[in-house]
PDB file of C-alpha atoms in Angstrom:
ATOM      1  CA  MET A   8      19.124   2.312 -16.560  1.00 96.00           C
ATOM      2  CA  ASN A   9      21.315   3.489 -13.996  1.00 98.00           C
ATOM      3  CA  ILE A  10      19.199   5.391 -11.405  1.00 98.00           C
ATOM      4  CA  LEU A  11      20.316   7.521  -8.477  1.00 98.00           C
ATOM      5  CA  VAL A  12      17.692   7.426  -5.734  1.00 98.00           C
ATOM      6  CA  THR A  13      18.229  10.049  -3.036  1.00 98.00           C
ATOM      7  CA  GLY A  14      16.520   9.522   0.501  1.00 97.00           C
ATOM      8  CA  SER A  15      17.060   5.667  -0.344  1.00 98.00           C
ATOM      9  CA  SER A  16      16.876   4.971   3.488  1.00 97.00           C
ATOM     10  CA  GLY A  17      13.530   6.634   3.878  1.00 95.00           C
ATOM     11  CA  TRP A  18      10.242   5.142   4.017  1.00 95.00           C
ATOM     12  CA  LEU A  19       9.708   5.640   0.089  1.00 97.00           C
ATOM     13  CA  GLY A  20      13.327   4.572  -0.691  1.00 97.00           C
ATOM     14  CA  GLN A  21      12.942   1.316   1.227  1.00 97.00           C
ATOM     15  CA  THR A  22      10.127   0.262  -1.244  1.00 98.00           C
ATOM     16  CA  LEU A  23      11.221   2.116  -4.267  1.00 98.00           C
ATOM     17  CA  VAL A  24      14.934   0.856  -4.513  1.00 98.00           C
ATOM     18  CA  PRO A  25      13.856  -2.974  -4.480  1.00 98.00           C
ATOM     19  CA  ARG A  26      10.946  -2.197  -6.983  1.00 98.00           C
ATOM     20  CA  LEU A  27      13.699  -0.676  -9.529  1.00 98.00           C
ATOM     21  CA  LEU A  28      16.108  -3.405  -8.909  1.00 98.00           C
ATOM     22  CA  HIS A  29      13.546  -6.064  -9.717  1.00 97.00           C
ATOM     23  CA  ASP A  30      13.111  -4.424 -12.993  1.00 97.00           C
ATOM     24  CA  GLY A  31      16.783  -4.936 -13.795  1.00 97.00           C
ATOM     25  CA  HIS A  32      18.075  -1.363 -13.095  1.00 98.00           C
ATOM     26  CA  LYS A  33      21.266  -0.540 -11.404  1.00 98.00           C
ATOM     27  CA  VAL A  34      20.473   1.635  -8.404  1.00 98.00           C
ATOM     28  CA  VAL A  35      22.631   3.813  -6.293  1.00 98.00           C
ATOM     29  CA  GLY A  36      20.870   4.743  -3.053  1.00 98.00           C
ATOM     30  CA  LEU A  37      22.227   7.996  -1.470  1.00 98.00           C
ATOM     31  CA  ASP A  38      21.170   8.846   2.077  1.00 98.00           C
ATOM     32  CA  PRO A  39      22.729  10.426   5.112  1.00 96.00           C
ATOM     33  CA  ASP A  40      21.660   7.339   7.065  1.00 96.00           C
ATOM     34  CA  ALA A  41      22.913   3.770   6.343  1.00 97.00           C
ATOM     35  CA  GLY A  42      20.370   1.123   5.353  1.00 96.00           C
ATOM     36  CA  ALA A  43      19.946  -1.950   3.369  1.00 97.00           C
ATOM     37  CA  THR A  44      18.530   0.195   0.388  1.00 98.00           C
ATOM     38  CA  THR A  45      21.541   2.786   0.500  1.00 98.00           C
ATOM     39  CA  SER A  46      25.018   2.141  -1.117  1.00 97.00           C
ATOM     40  CA  ILE A  47      26.446   5.603  -0.352  1.00 98.00           C
ATOM     41  CA  VAL A  48      26.192   7.347   2.808  1.00 98.00           C
ATOM     42  CA  GLY A  49      25.974  11.090   2.293  1.00 98.00           C
ATOM     43  CA  SER A  50      24.011  14.010   1.593  1.00 97.00           C
ATOM     44  CA  VAL A  51      22.713  15.901  -1.463  1.00 98.00           C
ATOM     45  CA  VAL A  52      23.913  19.092   0.040  1.00 97.00           C
ATOM     46  CA  ASP A  53      27.516  17.756  -0.752  1.00 98.00           C
ATOM     47  CA  ARG A  54      27.951  18.969  -4.230  1.00 98.00           C
ATOM     48  CA  ALA A  55      31.205  17.356  -4.859  1.00 98.00           C
ATOM     49  CA  LEU A  56      29.814  13.959  -3.679  1.00 98.00           C
ATOM     50  CA  VAL A  57      26.583  14.560  -5.916  1.00 98.00           C
ATOM     51  CA  ARG A  58      28.937  15.189  -8.946  1.00 98.00           C
ATOM     52  CA  ARG A  59      31.142  12.158  -8.106  1.00 98.00           C
ATOM     53  CA  ILE A  60      28.313   9.980  -8.030  1.00 98.00           C
ATOM     54  CA  ILE A  61      26.695  11.097 -11.300  1.00 98.00           C
ATOM     55  CA  ARG A  62      29.798  10.883 -13.328  1.00 98.00           C
ATOM     56  CA  ASP A  63      31.485   7.870 -11.792  1.00 97.00           C
ATOM     57  CA  GLU A  64      28.168   5.585 -11.671  1.00 98.00           C
ATOM     58  CA  GLY A  65      27.103   6.759 -15.071  1.00 98.00           C
ATOM     59  CA  ILE A  66      23.693   7.863 -13.791  1.00 98.00           C
ATOM     60  CA  GLU A  67      21.010   8.101 -16.362  1.00 98.00           C
ATOM     61  CA  ALA A  68      18.042   8.834 -14.190  1.00 98.00           C
ATOM     62  CA  ILE A  69      17.522  10.711 -11.125  1.00 98.00           C
ATOM     63  CA  VAL A  70      14.722  10.040  -8.418  1.00 98.00           C
ATOM     64  CA  HIS A  71      15.092  12.973  -5.786  1.00 98.00           C
ATOM     65  CA  ALA A  72      13.144  11.703  -2.771  1.00 97.00           C
ATOM     66  CA  ALA A  73      15.581  13.221  -0.007  1.00 94.00           C
ATOM     67  CA  ALA A  74      14.075  15.926   1.886  1.00 92.00           C
ATOM     68  CA  ARG A  75      13.557  17.397   5.287  1.00 81.00           C
ATOM     69  CA  HIS A  76       9.968  16.770   6.259  1.00 69.00           C
ATOM     70  CA  LYS A  77       7.237  18.177   8.065  1.00 66.00           C
ATOM     71  CA  PRO A  78       8.124  16.306  11.243  1.00 66.00           C
ATOM     72  CA  HIS A  79      11.603  17.818  11.153  1.00 65.00           C
ATOM     73  CA  ILE A  80      10.049  21.163  11.703  1.00 63.00           C
ATOM     74  CA  GLU A  81      10.193  20.419  15.436  1.00 65.00           C
ATOM     75  CA  THR A  82      13.705  19.194  15.476  1.00 70.00           C
ATOM     76  CA  HIS A  83      15.605  21.187  12.684  1.00 70.00           C
ATOM     77  CA  ASP A  84      15.755  24.896  11.918  1.00 86.00           C
ATOM     78  CA  ASN A  85      14.833  26.793   8.838  1.00 91.00           C
ATOM     79  CA  THR A  86      18.434  26.909   7.533  1.00 94.00           C
ATOM     80  CA  GLU A  87      18.567  22.911   7.276  1.00 91.00           C
ATOM     81  CA  PHE A  88      15.392  22.850   5.402  1.00 92.00           C
ATOM     82  CA  VAL A  89      16.711  25.494   2.833  1.00 96.00           C
ATOM     83  CA  ALA A  90      20.068  23.350   2.533  1.00 95.00           C
ATOM     84  CA  VAL A  91      18.500  20.012   1.838  1.00 95.00           C
ATOM     85  CA  ASN A  92      15.230  20.813   0.107  1.00 96.00           C
ATOM     86  CA  VAL A  93      16.445  23.862  -2.012  1.00 97.00           C
ATOM     87  CA  GLN A  94      20.176  23.731  -2.241  1.00 97.00           C
ATOM     88  CA  GLY A  95      20.193  19.912  -2.329  1.00 98.00           C
ATOM     89  CA  THR A  96      17.770  19.981  -5.314  1.00 98.00           C
ATOM     90  CA  LEU A  97      19.799  22.581  -7.232  1.00 98.00           C
ATOM     91  CA  ASN A  98      22.924  20.614  -6.665  1.00 98.00           C
ATOM     92  CA  LEU A  99      21.229  17.535  -8.139  1.00 98.00           C
ATOM     93  CA  LEU A 100      19.889  19.589 -11.071  1.00 98.00           C
ATOM     94  CA  GLU A 101      23.194  21.422 -12.033  1.00 98.00           C
ATOM     95  CA  GLU A 102      25.143  18.286 -11.870  1.00 98.00           C
ATOM     96  CA  ALA A 103      22.475  16.504 -14.141  1.00 98.00           C
ATOM     97  CA  VAL A 104      22.862  19.048 -16.808  1.00 98.00           C
ATOM     98  CA  ALA A 105      26.572  19.523 -16.611  1.00 98.00           C
ATOM     99  CA  GLU A 106      28.869  18.540 -19.590  1.00 96.00           C
ATOM    100  CA  GLY A 107      29.632  14.995 -19.641  1.00 95.00           C
ATOM    101  CA  SER A 108      26.275  13.912 -17.597  1.00 97.00           C
ATOM    102  CA  ARG A 109      24.372  11.020 -18.992  1.00 98.00           C
ATOM    103  CA  VAL A 110      21.307  11.944 -17.089  1.00 98.00           C
ATOM    104  CA  ASP A 111      18.156  12.171 -19.337  1.00 98.00           C
ATOM    105  CA  ARG A 112      15.254  12.243 -16.886  1.00 98.00           C
ATOM    106  CA  PHE A 113      14.514  13.509 -13.395  1.00 98.00           C
ATOM    107  CA  VAL A 114      11.703  12.656 -11.009  1.00 98.00           C
ATOM    108  CA  PHE A 115      11.092  15.054  -8.087  1.00 98.00           C
ATOM    109  CA  THR A 116       9.186  13.742  -5.046  1.00 98.00           C
ATOM    110  CA  SER A 117       7.163  16.778  -3.889  1.00 98.00           C
ATOM    111  CA  THR A 118       4.103  16.877  -1.459  1.00 96.00           C
ATOM    112  CA  THR A 119       0.557  17.932  -1.542  1.00 96.00           C
ATOM    113  CA  SER A 120       1.485  19.780   1.746  1.00 93.00           C
ATOM    114  CA  LEU A 121       2.614  22.809  -0.216  1.00 95.00           C
ATOM    115  CA  MET A 122      -0.717  23.351  -1.624  1.00 96.00           C
ATOM    116  CA  ILE A 123      -2.409  23.653   1.982  1.00 93.00           C
ATOM    117  CA  SER A 124      -2.602  27.494   2.840  1.00 92.00           C
ATOM    118  CA  GLN A 125      -3.493  28.407   6.547  1.00 89.00           C
ATOM    119  CA  LYS A 126      -6.972  29.110   5.500  1.00 88.00           C
ATOM    120  CA  ILE A 127      -7.452  25.642   3.942  1.00 90.00           C
ATOM    121  CA  ARG A 128      -5.786  24.160   7.022  1.00 86.00           C
ATOM    122  CA  ASP A 129      -8.383  25.929   9.230  1.00 84.00           C
ATOM    123  CA  GLY A 130     -11.229  24.237   7.411  1.00 77.00           C
ATOM    124  CA  ARG A 131     -14.646  24.285   9.005  1.00 75.00           C
ATOM    125  CA  ALA A 132     -13.126  26.056  12.148  1.00 73.00           C
ATOM    126  CA  GLY A 133     -12.145  28.816   9.839  1.00 76.00           C
ATOM    127  CA  GLY A 134     -15.292  29.497   8.490  1.00 82.00           C
ATOM    128  CA  ALA A 135     -15.319  27.229   5.332  1.00 83.00           C
ATOM    129  CA  THR A 136     -18.776  26.308   4.101  1.00 92.00           C
ATOM    130  CA  GLU A 137     -17.468  23.419   1.575  1.00 95.00           C
ATOM    131  CA  ALA A 138     -14.628  21.282   1.318  1.00 96.00           C
ATOM    132  CA  ILE A 139     -11.698  22.502  -1.096  1.00 96.00           C
ATOM    133  CA  TRP A 140     -11.428  20.474  -4.153  1.00 97.00           C
ATOM    134  CA  ILE A 141      -7.668  20.303  -4.874  1.00 97.00           C
ATOM    135  CA  ASP A 142      -6.175  19.657  -8.174  1.00 98.00           C
ATOM    136  CA  GLU A 143      -3.034  20.835 -10.076  1.00 98.00           C
ATOM    137  CA  THR A 144      -4.819  24.145 -11.040  1.00 97.00           C
ATOM    138  CA  LEU A 145      -5.203  25.491  -7.528  1.00 96.00           C
ATOM    139  CA  ALA A 146      -3.644  28.816  -7.236  1.00 95.00           C
ATOM    140  CA  PRO A 147      -2.259  30.794  -5.707  1.00 94.00           C
ATOM    141  CA  LEU A 148      -0.152  28.372  -3.656  1.00 95.00           C
ATOM    142  CA  GLN A 149       0.483  29.567  -0.134  1.00 94.00           C
ATOM    143  CA  PRO A 150       2.484  27.161   2.000  1.00 93.00           C
ATOM    144  CA  ARG A 151       2.032  27.385   5.698  1.00 90.00           C
ATOM    145  CA  ASN A 152       5.491  26.330   6.863  1.00 93.00           C
ATOM    146  CA  ILE A 153       9.143  26.126   6.063  1.00 94.00           C
ATOM    147  CA  TYR A 154       8.685  22.557   4.618  1.00 93.00           C
ATOM    148  CA  GLY A 155       6.122  23.698   2.002  1.00 94.00           C
ATOM    149  CA  VAL A 156       7.857  26.766   1.164  1.00 96.00           C
ATOM    150  CA  THR A 157      11.069  25.037   0.525  1.00 97.00           C
ATOM    151  CA  LYS A 158       9.534  22.172  -1.424  1.00 97.00           C
ATOM    152  CA  LEU A 159       7.596  24.832  -3.698  1.00 97.00           C
ATOM    153  CA  ALA A 160      10.979  26.568  -4.160  1.00 98.00           C
ATOM    154  CA  ALA A 161      12.470  23.130  -5.381  1.00 98.00           C
ATOM    155  CA  GLU A 162       9.515  22.667  -7.744  1.00 98.00           C
ATOM    156  CA  GLU A 163      10.338  25.940  -9.283  1.00 98.00           C
ATOM    157  CA  LEU A 164      13.976  24.991  -9.738  1.00 98.00           C
ATOM    158  CA  CYS A 165      12.702  21.904 -11.444  1.00 98.00           C
ATOM    159  CA  ARG A 166      10.641  24.043 -13.659  1.00 98.00           C
ATOM    160  CA  LEU A 167      13.314  26.265 -14.390  1.00 98.00           C
ATOM    161  CA  PHE A 168      15.940  23.640 -15.479  1.00 98.00           C
ATOM    162  CA  ASN A 169      13.371  22.250 -17.620  1.00 98.00           C
ATOM    163  CA  HIS A 170      12.824  25.421 -19.329  1.00 98.00           C
ATOM    164  CA  LEU A 171      16.593  26.260 -19.653  1.00 98.00           C
ATOM    165  CA  HIS A 172      18.108  22.971 -20.366  1.00 98.00           C
ATOM    166  CA  LYS A 173      15.168  20.754 -21.584  1.00 98.00           C
ATOM    167  CA  LEU A 174      15.958  18.182 -19.048  1.00 98.00           C
ATOM    168  CA  PRO A 175      12.652  15.974 -18.658  1.00 98.00           C
ATOM    169  CA  ILE A 176      11.271  16.455 -15.294  1.00 98.00           C
ATOM    170  CA  LEU A 177       8.274  15.249 -13.514  1.00 98.00           C
ATOM    171  CA  VAL A 178       6.899  16.560 -10.193  1.00 98.00           C
ATOM    172  CA  LEU A 179       5.038  14.048  -8.122  1.00 98.00           C
ATOM    173  CA  ARG A 180       3.110  15.864  -5.325  1.00 98.00           C
ATOM    174  CA  THR A 181       2.375  12.716  -3.063  1.00 98.00           C
ATOM    175  CA  ALA A 182      -0.250  12.705  -0.541  1.00 96.00           C
ATOM    176  CA  ARG A 183       0.144  11.172   2.847  1.00 94.00           C
ATOM    177  CA  PHE A 184       1.786   7.526   2.845  1.00 93.00           C
ATOM    178  CA  PHE A 185       4.088   7.796   5.740  1.00 86.00           C
ATOM    179  CA  PRO A 186       3.631   5.494   8.963  1.00 81.00           C
ATOM    180  CA  GLU A 187       3.620   8.115  11.699  1.00 71.00           C
ATOM    181  CA  GLU A 188       0.758   9.829  13.516  1.00 64.00           C
ATOM    182  CA  ASP A 189      -0.473  12.840  11.618  1.00 59.00           C
ATOM    183  CA  ASP A 190      -2.199  15.975  12.281  1.00 56.00           C
ATOM    184  CA  MET A 191      -5.858  14.815  11.854  1.00 51.00           C
ATOM    185  CA  ALA A 192      -5.433  12.074  14.669  1.00 46.00           C
ATOM    186  CA  HIS A 193      -7.197  14.433  17.023  1.00 47.00           C
ATOM    187  CA  ALA A 194     -10.361  14.345  14.788  1.00 52.00           C
ATOM    188  CA  ILE A 195     -11.280  10.951  16.042  1.00 51.00           C
ATOM    189  CA  ALA A 196     -10.603   9.151  19.363  1.00 55.00           C
ATOM    190  CA  GLN A 197      -9.641   5.830  17.914  1.00 57.00           C
ATOM    191  CA  SER A 198      -6.354   4.619  16.421  1.00 72.00           C
ATOM    192  CA  SER A 199      -3.929   5.840  13.604  1.00 85.00           C
ATOM    193  CA  GLU A 200      -5.164   2.787  11.675  1.00 91.00           C
ATOM    194  CA  ASN A 201      -8.711   4.267  11.758  1.00 93.00           C
ATOM    195  CA  THR A 202      -7.328   7.651  10.679  1.00 92.00           C
ATOM    196  CA  LYS A 203      -5.452   6.365   7.980  1.00 93.00           C
ATOM    197  CA  ALA A 204      -8.241   4.378   6.640  1.00 95.00           C
ATOM    198  CA  ASN A 205     -10.498   7.294   6.473  1.00 96.00           C
ATOM    199  CA  GLU A 206      -8.005   9.344   4.769  1.00 95.00           C
ATOM    200  CA  PHE A 207      -7.849   6.855   1.754  1.00 97.00           C
ATOM    201  CA  LEU A 208     -11.198   8.634   0.853  1.00 98.00           C
ATOM    202  CA  PHE A 209      -9.336  12.004   0.176  1.00 97.00           C
ATOM    203  CA  ARG A 210      -5.749  12.256   0.794  1.00 96.00           C
ATOM    204  CA  ARG A 211      -3.708   9.049   1.372  1.00 97.00           C
ATOM    205  CA  LEU A 212      -1.909   6.424  -0.735  1.00 97.00           C
ATOM    206  CA  SER A 213       0.145   3.297   0.138  1.00 97.00           C
ATOM    207  CA  VAL A 214       3.846   3.439   0.279  1.00 97.00           C
ATOM    208  CA  GLU A 215       3.826   0.662  -2.531  1.00 98.00           C
ATOM    209  CA  ASP A 216       1.633   2.858  -4.752  1.00 98.00           C
ATOM    210  CA  ALA A 217       4.094   5.785  -4.170  1.00 98.00           C
ATOM    211  CA  ALA A 218       6.792   3.738  -5.479  1.00 98.00           C
ATOM    212  CA  GLU A 219       4.965   2.513  -8.335  1.00 98.00           C
ATOM    213  CA  ALA A 220       4.059   6.127  -9.377  1.00 98.00           C
ATOM    214  CA  HIS A 221       7.731   6.914  -9.372  1.00 98.00           C
ATOM    215  CA  VAL A 222       8.333   3.845 -11.669  1.00 98.00           C
ATOM    216  CA  VAL A 223       5.698   5.064 -14.108  1.00 98.00           C
ATOM    217  CA  ALA A 224       7.164   8.556 -13.961  1.00 98.00           C
ATOM    218  CA  LEU A 225      10.708   7.370 -14.802  1.00 98.00           C
ATOM    219  CA  ALA A 226       9.341   5.531 -17.900  1.00 98.00           C
ATOM    220  CA  LYS A 227       7.293   8.601 -19.094  1.00 98.00           C
ATOM    221  CA  ALA A 228       9.343  11.474 -18.162  1.00 98.00           C
ATOM    222  CA  ARG A 229      11.059  11.934 -21.584  1.00 98.00           C
ATOM    223  CA  ASP A 230       7.632  11.646 -23.532  1.00 98.00           C
ATOM    224  CA  ILE A 231       5.999  14.142 -21.267  1.00 98.00           C
ATOM    225  CA  GLY A 232       8.977  16.615 -20.713  1.00 98.00           C
ATOM    226  CA  PHE A 233       7.719  18.538 -17.837  1.00 98.00           C
ATOM    227  CA  ASP A 234       4.418  18.327 -15.619  1.00 98.00           C
ATOM    228  CA  THR A 235       3.146  18.130 -12.126  1.00 98.00           C
ATOM    229  CA  PHE A 236       0.741  15.447 -10.658  1.00 98.00           C
ATOM    230  CA  ILE A 237      -1.021  14.906  -7.585  1.00 98.00           C
ATOM    231  CA  ILE A 238      -0.413  11.306  -6.535  1.00 98.00           C
ATOM    232  CA  SER A 239      -3.141  10.150  -4.055  1.00 98.00           C
ATOM    233  CA  SER A 240      -5.759   7.178  -3.903  1.00 98.00           C
ATOM    234  CA  MET A 241      -8.571   8.253  -6.376  1.00 98.00           C
ATOM    235  CA  THR A 242     -11.484   9.703  -4.384  1.00 98.00           C
ATOM    236  CA  PRO A 243     -15.090   8.369  -4.622  1.00 98.00           C
ATOM    237  CA  PHE A 244     -16.340  11.905  -4.030  1.00 98.00           C
ATOM    238  CA  SER A 245     -17.373  14.591  -6.676  1.00 97.00           C
ATOM    239  CA  ARG A 246     -17.358  18.129  -6.692  1.00 97.00           C
ATOM    240  CA  GLU A 247     -20.849  18.192  -5.812  1.00 98.00           C
ATOM    241  CA  ASP A 248     -20.451  16.699  -2.537  1.00 98.00           C
ATOM    242  CA  ARG A 249     -18.062  19.414  -1.332  1.00 97.00           C
ATOM    243  CA  ARG A 250     -20.766  21.320   0.848  1.00 97.00           C
ATOM    244  CA  ASP A 251     -22.136  18.044   2.408  1.00 98.00           C
ATOM    245  CA  LEU A 252     -18.662  16.746   3.232  1.00 97.00           C
ATOM    246  CA  ILE A 253     -17.841  19.637   5.363  1.00 95.00           C
ATOM    247  CA  VAL A 254     -21.226  19.440   7.087  1.00 95.00           C
ATOM    248  CA  ASP A 255     -21.673  15.826   7.439  1.00 97.00           C
ATOM    249  CA  ALA A 256     -18.928  13.596   6.067  1.00 97.00           C
ATOM    250  CA  PRO A 257     -20.480  10.216   7.479  1.00 98.00           C
ATOM    251  CA  ALA A 258     -23.613  10.684   5.529  1.00 98.00           C
ATOM    252  CA  VAL A 259     -21.542  11.430   2.203  1.00 98.00           C
ATOM    253  CA  VAL A 260     -19.513   8.244   2.712  1.00 98.00           C
ATOM    254  CA  ALA A 261     -22.586   6.187   3.580  1.00 98.00           C
ATOM    255  CA  ARG A 262     -24.117   7.178   0.045  1.00 98.00           C
ATOM    256  CA  TYR A 263     -21.095   5.671  -1.539  1.00 98.00           C
ATOM    257  CA  PHE A 264     -20.406   2.901   0.799  1.00 98.00           C
ATOM    258  CA  PRO A 265     -23.675   1.878   2.420  1.00 97.00           C
ATOM    259  CA  GLU A 266     -21.897  -0.977   4.281  1.00 96.00           C
ATOM    260  CA  TYR A 267     -19.138   1.046   5.875  1.00 97.00           C
ATOM    261  CA  ARG A 268     -20.746   1.810   9.029  1.00 96.00           C
ATOM    262  CA  LYS A 269     -21.313  -1.922   9.994  1.00 96.00           C
ATOM    263  CA  LEU A 270     -17.985  -2.706   8.974  1.00 97.00           C
ATOM    264  CA  TYR A 271     -16.478   0.168  11.176  1.00 96.00           C
ATOM    265  CA  GLU A 272     -18.579  -0.548  14.176  1.00 95.00           C
ATOM    266  CA  ALA A 273     -17.096  -3.935  14.429  1.00 94.00           C
ATOM    267  CA  PHE A 274     -13.825  -2.607  14.787  1.00 92.00           C
ATOM    268  CA  GLY A 275     -15.015   0.413  17.026  1.00 93.00           C
ATOM    269  CA  TRP A 276     -13.976   2.742  14.263  1.00 95.00           C
ATOM    270  CA  THR A 277     -15.566   6.309  13.292  1.00 94.00           C
ATOM    271  CA  MET A 278     -15.547   8.436  10.247  1.00 95.00           C
ATOM    272  CA  PHE A 279     -14.466  12.010  10.491  1.00 94.00           C
ATOM    273  CA  GLU A 280     -17.396  14.237  11.176  1.00 94.00           C
ATOM    274  CA  SER A 281     -16.091  16.798   8.510  1.00 94.00           C
ATOM    275  CA  ILE A 282     -13.812  16.368   5.537  1.00 95.00           C
ATOM    276  CA  ASP A 283     -12.499  19.844   4.551  1.00 94.00           C
ATOM    277  CA  ARG A 284     -10.351  19.000   1.439  1.00 95.00           C
ATOM    278  CA  VAL A 285     -10.355  16.410  -1.364  1.00 97.00           C
ATOM    279  CA  TYR A 286      -7.343  15.592  -3.599  1.00 98.00           C
ATOM    280  CA  ASP A 287      -8.055  14.967  -7.114  1.00 98.00           C
ATOM    281  CA  ALA A 288      -5.560  12.646  -8.499  1.00 98.00           C
ATOM    282  CA  GLY A 289      -7.366  12.533 -12.083  1.00 98.00           C
ATOM    283  CA  LYS A 290      -4.595  14.360 -13.907  1.00 98.00           C
ATOM    284  CA  ALA A 291      -2.236  11.346 -13.136  1.00 98.00           C
ATOM    285  CA  ALA A 292      -4.822   8.971 -14.234  1.00 98.00           C
ATOM    286  CA  ARG A 293      -5.346  10.870 -17.630  1.00 98.00           C
ATOM    287  CA  ILE A 294      -1.773  11.603 -18.565  1.00 98.00           C
ATOM    288  CA  LEU A 295       0.503   9.204 -16.619  1.00 98.00           C
ATOM    289  CA  ASP A 296      -1.915   6.408 -16.829  1.00 97.00           C
ATOM    290  CA  PHE A 297      -1.360   5.749 -13.247  1.00 98.00           C
ATOM    291  CA  THR A 298      -4.013   5.016 -10.687  1.00 98.00           C
ATOM    292  CA  CYS A 299      -3.274   3.851  -7.073  1.00 98.00           C
ATOM    293  CA  ARG A 300      -3.992   0.246  -6.457  1.00 96.00           C
ATOM    294  CA  THR A 301      -5.153   0.641  -3.043  1.00 97.00           C
ATOM    295  CA  ASN A 302      -8.481   2.674  -2.268  1.00 97.00           C
ATOM    296  CA  PHE A 303     -11.211   3.002   0.343  1.00 98.00           C
ATOM    297  CA  ARG A 304     -13.140   0.095  -1.286  1.00 97.00           C
ATOM    298  CA  GLN A 305     -10.105  -2.298  -0.644  1.00 96.00           C
ATOM    299  CA  VAL A 306      -9.817  -0.872   2.807  1.00 95.00           C
ATOM    300  CA  LEU A 307     -13.326  -1.806   3.463  1.00 97.00           C
ATOM    301  CA  GLU A 308     -12.957  -5.344   1.907  1.00 96.00           C
ATOM    302  CA  ALA A 309      -9.876  -5.919   4.362  1.00 94.00           C
ATOM    303  CA  LEU A 310     -12.293  -5.410   7.357  1.00 95.00           C
ATOM    304  CA  ARG A 311     -14.824  -7.899   6.123  1.00 93.00           C
ATOM    305  CA  PRO A 312     -14.988 -11.067   8.360  1.00 89.00           C
ATOM    306  CA  ALA A 313     -13.101 -13.982   6.794  1.00 78.00           C
TER     307      ALA A 313
END
């Protein structure tokens, strides 16, 4: 296929583009920042550029990963988020269904962040008595910042264009796979590696798994038509653990992984005292037949002495 990947110089794009090339696809990478995985420097906000790429390159599939992300809230105003995340998505969708277009599938990189209301974000400090179990049925969606609001608006554009034009579109709500420090770093005194390791229990995946999920979605989009999936490492927890997770997360983890404390102690690591949410990636496993390869068990195996 001839595939357009937006956000090709980003963390996901740097892994996804080589993965698609390895499968024999022709990949056109579009990003405002130059990079080894970007063939065209430009923005999805430029409608004329988007039109030219889709037509001149004979694009058959689009992976739309370009976005202003949560860290940009500190450096970019709301208008920029609307321009890139909403108008940029609309530009791609409209050109994908325009007369003469060969695009027959569209994968949109969304985020689990749009599912987190301020009430969920406050967790135990806000009076929560059990962890929130988060799957695709969670409603109503009440994003707490401009990032989440604009990503939700983009998702709705995807749904609308599938409804109006029957363009096969899969929306992937990815959990955390970025390398930067995150907003739970304050929960422990140790390194970001410790934080990320803990998060594989309930809200993280590797960038390699994120890329692979997009490869699978491209292959299955036409058969599915439209759907939304949480993409995250499979949690070992069950719904019955929700109360204990928010009260004493280390004890719950020890029930599933009795050896984790000893392995963590060797590195000076600790577990979060409380876990206030759990992402359930079961739907992706059932319908996409996709499961992340990296999980908390593998994290522990990597800590074992050689």
